[in-house]
XYZ file of C-alpha atoms in Angstrom:
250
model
C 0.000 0.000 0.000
C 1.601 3.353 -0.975
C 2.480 5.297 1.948
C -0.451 8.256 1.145
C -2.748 5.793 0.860
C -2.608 4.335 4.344
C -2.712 8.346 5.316
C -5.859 9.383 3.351
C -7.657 6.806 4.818
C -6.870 7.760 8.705
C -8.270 11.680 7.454
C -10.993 10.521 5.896
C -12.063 8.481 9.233
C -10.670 11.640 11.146
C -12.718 14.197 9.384
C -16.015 12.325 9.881
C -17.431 14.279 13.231
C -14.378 14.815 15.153
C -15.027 18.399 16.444
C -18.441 16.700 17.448
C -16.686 14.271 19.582
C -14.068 16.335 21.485
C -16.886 18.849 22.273
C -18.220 15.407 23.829
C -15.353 14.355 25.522
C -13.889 17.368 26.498
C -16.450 19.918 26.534
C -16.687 23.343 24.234
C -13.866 25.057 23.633
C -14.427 27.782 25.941
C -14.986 24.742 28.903
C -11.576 23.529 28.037
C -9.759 26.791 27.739
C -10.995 27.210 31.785
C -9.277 24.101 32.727
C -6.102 24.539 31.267
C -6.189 28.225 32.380
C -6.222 26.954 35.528
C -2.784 25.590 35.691
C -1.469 24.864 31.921
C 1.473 22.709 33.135
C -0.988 20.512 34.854
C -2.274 19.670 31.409
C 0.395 17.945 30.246
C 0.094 15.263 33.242
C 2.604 12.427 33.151
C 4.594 14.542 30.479
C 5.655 17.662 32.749
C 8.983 15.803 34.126
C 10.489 15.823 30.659
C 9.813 20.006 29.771
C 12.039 22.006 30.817
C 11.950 25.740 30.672
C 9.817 26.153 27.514
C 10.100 30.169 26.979
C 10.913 30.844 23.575
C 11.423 26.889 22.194
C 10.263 26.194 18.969
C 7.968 23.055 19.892
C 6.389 20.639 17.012
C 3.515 18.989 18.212
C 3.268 15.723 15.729
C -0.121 14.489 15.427
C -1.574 17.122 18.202
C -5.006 16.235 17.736
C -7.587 18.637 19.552
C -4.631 21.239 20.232
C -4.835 19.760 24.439
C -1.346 19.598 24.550
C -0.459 22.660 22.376
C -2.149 24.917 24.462
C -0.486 24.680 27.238
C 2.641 24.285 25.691
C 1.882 27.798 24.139
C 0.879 29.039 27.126
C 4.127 28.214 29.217
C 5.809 30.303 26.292
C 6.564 28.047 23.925
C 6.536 28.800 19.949
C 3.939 25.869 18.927
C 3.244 24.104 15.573
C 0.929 21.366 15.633
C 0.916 18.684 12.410
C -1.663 16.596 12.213
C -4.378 15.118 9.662
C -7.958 16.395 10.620
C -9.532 19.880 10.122
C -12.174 18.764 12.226
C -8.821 18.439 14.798
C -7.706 22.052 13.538
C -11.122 23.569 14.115
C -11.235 22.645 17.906
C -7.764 23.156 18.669
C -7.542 26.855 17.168
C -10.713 27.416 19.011
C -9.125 26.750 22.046
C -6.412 28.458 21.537
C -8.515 31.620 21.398
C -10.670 30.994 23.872
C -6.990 31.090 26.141
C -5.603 34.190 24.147
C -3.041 32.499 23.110
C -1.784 31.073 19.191
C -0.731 27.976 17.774
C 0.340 27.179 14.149
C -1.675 24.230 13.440
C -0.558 22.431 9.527
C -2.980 20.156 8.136
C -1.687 17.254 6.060
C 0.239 14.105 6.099
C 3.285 13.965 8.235
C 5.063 12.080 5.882
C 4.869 15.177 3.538
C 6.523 17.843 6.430
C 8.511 20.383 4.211
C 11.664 19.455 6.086
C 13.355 21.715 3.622
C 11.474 24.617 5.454
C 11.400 23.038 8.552
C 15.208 21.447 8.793
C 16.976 21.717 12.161
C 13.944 24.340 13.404
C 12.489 22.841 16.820
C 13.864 22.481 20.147
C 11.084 19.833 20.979
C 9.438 17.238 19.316
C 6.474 16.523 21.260
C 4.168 12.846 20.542
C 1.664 11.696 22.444
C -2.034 10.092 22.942
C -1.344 6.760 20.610
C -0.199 8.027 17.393
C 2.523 5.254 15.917
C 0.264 3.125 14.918
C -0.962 5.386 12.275
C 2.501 4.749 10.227
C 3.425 2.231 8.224
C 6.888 3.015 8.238
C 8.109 3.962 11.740
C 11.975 4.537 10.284
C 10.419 6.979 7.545
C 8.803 8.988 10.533
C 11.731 8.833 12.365
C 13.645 10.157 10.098
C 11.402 13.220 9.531
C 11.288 13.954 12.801
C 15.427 13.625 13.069
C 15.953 16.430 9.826
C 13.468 18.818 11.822
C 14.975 19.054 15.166
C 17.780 21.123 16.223
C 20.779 19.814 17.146
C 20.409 19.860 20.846
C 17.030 19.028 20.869
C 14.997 16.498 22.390
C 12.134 14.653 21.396
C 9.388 13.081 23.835
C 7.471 10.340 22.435
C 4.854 8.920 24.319
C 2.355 6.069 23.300
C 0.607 3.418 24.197
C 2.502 0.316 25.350
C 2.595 -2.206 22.734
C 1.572 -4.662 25.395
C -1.735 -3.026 26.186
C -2.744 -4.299 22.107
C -2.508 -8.064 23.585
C -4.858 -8.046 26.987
C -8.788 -8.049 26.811
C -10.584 -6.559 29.014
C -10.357 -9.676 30.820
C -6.669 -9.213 31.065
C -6.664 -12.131 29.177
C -3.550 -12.448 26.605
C -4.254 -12.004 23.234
C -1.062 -13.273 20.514
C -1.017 -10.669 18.786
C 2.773 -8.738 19.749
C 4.504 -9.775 16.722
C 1.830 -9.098 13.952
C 3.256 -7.027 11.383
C -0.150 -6.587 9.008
C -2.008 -3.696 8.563
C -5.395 -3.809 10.531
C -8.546 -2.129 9.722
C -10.262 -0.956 13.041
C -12.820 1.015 14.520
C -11.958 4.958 14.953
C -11.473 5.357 18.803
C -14.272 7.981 19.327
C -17.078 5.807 17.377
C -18.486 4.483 20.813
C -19.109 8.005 21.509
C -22.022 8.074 19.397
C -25.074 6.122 19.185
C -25.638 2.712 18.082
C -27.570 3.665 14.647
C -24.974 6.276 14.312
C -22.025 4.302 14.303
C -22.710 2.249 11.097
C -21.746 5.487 9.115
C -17.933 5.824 10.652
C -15.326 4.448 8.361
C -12.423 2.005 10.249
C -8.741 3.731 10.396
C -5.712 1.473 8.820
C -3.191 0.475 11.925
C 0.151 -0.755 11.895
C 1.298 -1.693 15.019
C 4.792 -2.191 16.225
C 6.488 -4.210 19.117
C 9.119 -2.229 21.626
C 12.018 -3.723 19.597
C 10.748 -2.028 16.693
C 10.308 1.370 18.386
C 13.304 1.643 20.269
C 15.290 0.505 17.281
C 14.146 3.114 14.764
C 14.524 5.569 17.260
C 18.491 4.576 17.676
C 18.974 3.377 14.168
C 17.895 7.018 12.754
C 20.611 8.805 14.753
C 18.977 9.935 17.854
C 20.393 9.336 21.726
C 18.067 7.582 23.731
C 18.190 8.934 27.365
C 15.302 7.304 28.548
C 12.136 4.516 27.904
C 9.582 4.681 31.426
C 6.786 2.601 31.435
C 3.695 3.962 32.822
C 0.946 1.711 34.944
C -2.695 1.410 33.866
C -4.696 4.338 33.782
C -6.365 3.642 37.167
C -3.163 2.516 38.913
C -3.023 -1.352 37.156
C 0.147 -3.344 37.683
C 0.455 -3.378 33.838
C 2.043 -1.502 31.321
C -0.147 0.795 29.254
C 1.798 3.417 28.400
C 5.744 4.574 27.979
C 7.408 7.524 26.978
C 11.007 7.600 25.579
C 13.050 10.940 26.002
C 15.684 11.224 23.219
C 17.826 13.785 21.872
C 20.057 14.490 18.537
């Protein structure tokens, strides 16, 4: 499957009632802009350990979604571009960043197409988070994006899901599944949000998933320093991995 291909279908799914949903999950715009207000650095959670002082960095957020993390990156003084797929994504997040007086750059299109010539060696931070690596089918190609547009110096914080959560149920049952290297056709992860007779109109998303061999390798393999990998526990305190976040530099 050509590599656009893969992409286009991910924006189609992503452009089919997004802004609907995070008004859903997370409230209006205006609702959201009071909670981060409230304390900005709070909003980046688990994440805030591996910012430093953020005044005047040029910060990419890849894949930023709803703009929830580029806010209050913006906020704490930070220069922010967000890349990601969706308008319906770009809608909510520039929204919100008016509804905090603040402004984000926010570039629509596939990351795989980045002008790197116009972006080479330009931010301090690369910023990934939320579950976002499974929407490549070529983790070395984003890598190696992501390598050309940071400054030397600069550090990249990649968080995801851990590719352990993909093989328990909710039964915490195992599921052999760690090693699959196919593409997968699944459900969009806001489709539950809607009802039942809704949900037949949502198109699936095209996966790839990879083990923690795979992502630890491209990240080394492309020419960044890997400082650190955490794993992080279930989201209500399980004794199982769920997340991790790797803190690398070039």
């Amino acid at each position: 499957m050509p590599l656009n291909e893969k992409s286009w279908i991910n924006k189609n799914a992503w452009e089919y009632r997004a802004y609907e949903f995070w008004n859903k999950r997370d409230g209006s715009p205006k609702d959201k802009a009071k909670e981060i207000l409230k304390n900005p650095r709070a909003s980046l959670k688990k994440h805030q350990e591996y910012f430093g002082e953020l005044d005047g960095m040029n910060v990419a957020n890849i894949c930023g979604s709803n703009g929830r993390k580029a806010v209050p990156l913006s906020l704490l003084g930070a220069n922010v571009t967000v890349f990601d797929i969706s308008e319906e994504n770009r809608k909510y997040a520039l929204e919100l960043a008016d509804c905090t007086n603040t402004d984000i750059d926010y570039v629509v299109g596939d990351v795989y197409d980045i002008d790197v010539n116009k972006y080479r060696n330009h931010f301090d931070i690369l910023y990934l988070e939320g579950g976002v690596l499974h929407y490549f089918n070529d983790i070395h190609q984003l890598m190696e994006i992501l390598f050309l547009i940071l400054t030397d110096g600069g550090k990249m914080i990649l968080s995801d899901y851990h590719p352990l959560k993909r093989c328990i149920n909710s039964d915490l049952k195992y599921i052999p599944s760690y090693f699959d290297k196919e593409l997968h056709n699944e459900d969009i992860s806001y489709k539950q949000f809607f009802k039942e007779q809704e949900q037949q109109y949502f198109t699936d998303v095209s996966l790839r998933f990879y083990t923690v061999g795979e992502i630890i390798n491209s990240v080394i393999s492309t020419g960044f320093n890997l400082h650190r990998f955490d794993e992080h526990r279930g989201w209500d305190g399980e004794n199982i991995p769920w997340e991790f976040t790797i803190l690398a530099s070039k």
